[in-house]
Tab-separated table of C-alpha atoms in Angstrom:
chain	number	residue	atom	x	y	z
A	1	TYR	CA	2.259	2.449	-13.522
A	2	ASN	CA	3.529	3.392	-16.674
A	3	GLU	CA	0.339	4.781	-18.425
A	4	ARG	CA	1.726	3.868	-22.117
A	5	LEU	CA	1.999	0.297	-20.440
A	6	THR	CA	-1.370	-0.006	-18.934
A	7	GLY	CA	-3.570	2.169	-20.336
A	8	PHE	CA	-4.727	3.353	-17.388
A	9	ARG	CA	-4.756	7.435	-16.898
A	10	LYS	CA	-2.780	9.106	-13.841
A	11	LEU	CA	-4.539	8.687	-10.458
A	12	ASP	CA	-4.436	12.168	-9.229
A	13	TYR	CA	-5.592	11.924	-5.557
A	14	ALA	CA	-4.004	8.416	-5.082
A	15	ALA	CA	-1.130	9.322	-2.634
A	16	ASP	CA	-3.474	11.269	-0.624
A	17	ASP	CA	-5.969	8.382	-0.075
A	18	ALA	CA	-3.239	6.715	0.891
A	19	SER	CA	-2.296	9.042	3.478
A	20	LEU	CA	-6.061	9.189	4.929
A	21	ILE	CA	-6.022	5.810	5.111
A	22	SER	CA	-2.785	5.798	6.847
A	23	SER	CA	-4.371	8.165	10.264
A	24	ALA	CA	-7.615	6.296	9.898
A	25	LEU	CA	-5.956	2.837	10.999
A	26	GLN	CA	-3.766	4.678	13.329
A	27	SER	CA	-6.831	6.349	14.997
A	28	ILE	CA	-8.141	3.128	15.491
A	29	GLY	CA	-5.231	1.621	16.981
A	30	TYR	CA	-3.044	0.087	14.790
A	31	PRO	CA	0.652	1.248	15.352
A	32	GLN	CA	2.246	3.627	13.203
A	33	GLN	CA	5.268	1.584	12.855
A	34	GLN	CA	2.995	-1.621	11.456
A	35	ILE	CA	2.030	0.783	8.481
A	36	GLU	CA	3.474	1.016	5.979
A	37	VAL	CA	2.761	3.394	2.714
A	38	LEU	CA	3.976	2.828	-0.565
A	39	THR	CA	3.036	5.535	-3.742
A	40	ASP	CA	4.325	6.726	-6.388
A	41	THR	CA	7.617	5.155	-7.499
A	42	ASP	CA	7.761	3.181	-4.555
A	43	ALA	CA	4.573	1.277	-5.686
A	44	THR	CA	5.974	-0.808	-8.552
A	45	LYS	CA	4.292	-4.394	-8.867
A	46	ASP	CA	7.441	-6.187	-7.587
A	47	ILE	CA	7.766	-3.941	-4.512
A	48	VAL	CA	4.582	-4.201	-3.576
A	49	LEU	CA	3.890	-8.303	-3.792
A	50	ASN	CA	7.486	-8.267	-1.695
A	51	ARG	CA	6.477	-6.180	1.140
A	52	ILE	CA	3.081	-8.271	1.094
A	53	ARG	CA	5.259	-11.215	1.358
A	54	GLN	CA	7.145	-10.216	4.041
A	55	ARG	CA	4.161	-8.406	6.087
A	56	ALA	CA	2.454	-12.215	5.256
A	57	LYS	CA	5.249	-13.420	7.163
A	58	THR	CA	5.753	-11.885	10.620
A	59	LEU	CA	1.423	-11.979	11.014
A	60	SER	CA	0.408	-14.146	14.201
A	61	ARG	CA	-2.345	-16.626	13.315
A	62	ASP	CA	-5.010	-14.359	14.290
A	63	GLY	CA	-3.071	-10.791	12.596
A	64	THR	CA	-4.532	-8.742	9.689
A	65	LEU	CA	-3.091	-7.998	6.684
A	66	VAL	CA	-4.459	-4.589	5.568
A	67	PHE	CA	-3.914	-3.981	1.749
A	68	PHE	CA	-5.852	-0.674	0.584
A	69	PHE	CA	-5.136	-0.388	-3.730
């Protein structure tokens, strides 16, 4: 996000945290190919919302979508 536009300061460990969450999900059985980590310039509002929509379309009725922010 643009710090000047949002007023939020830069997050120092967000990418590391996302990587740790990815590893934790894999350790409890989520396949790596079903985990997508978006950080930095890949995590714009439009990209994130688009990916959530794409993933939601592929969920089964009893599926799970985990979104970590």
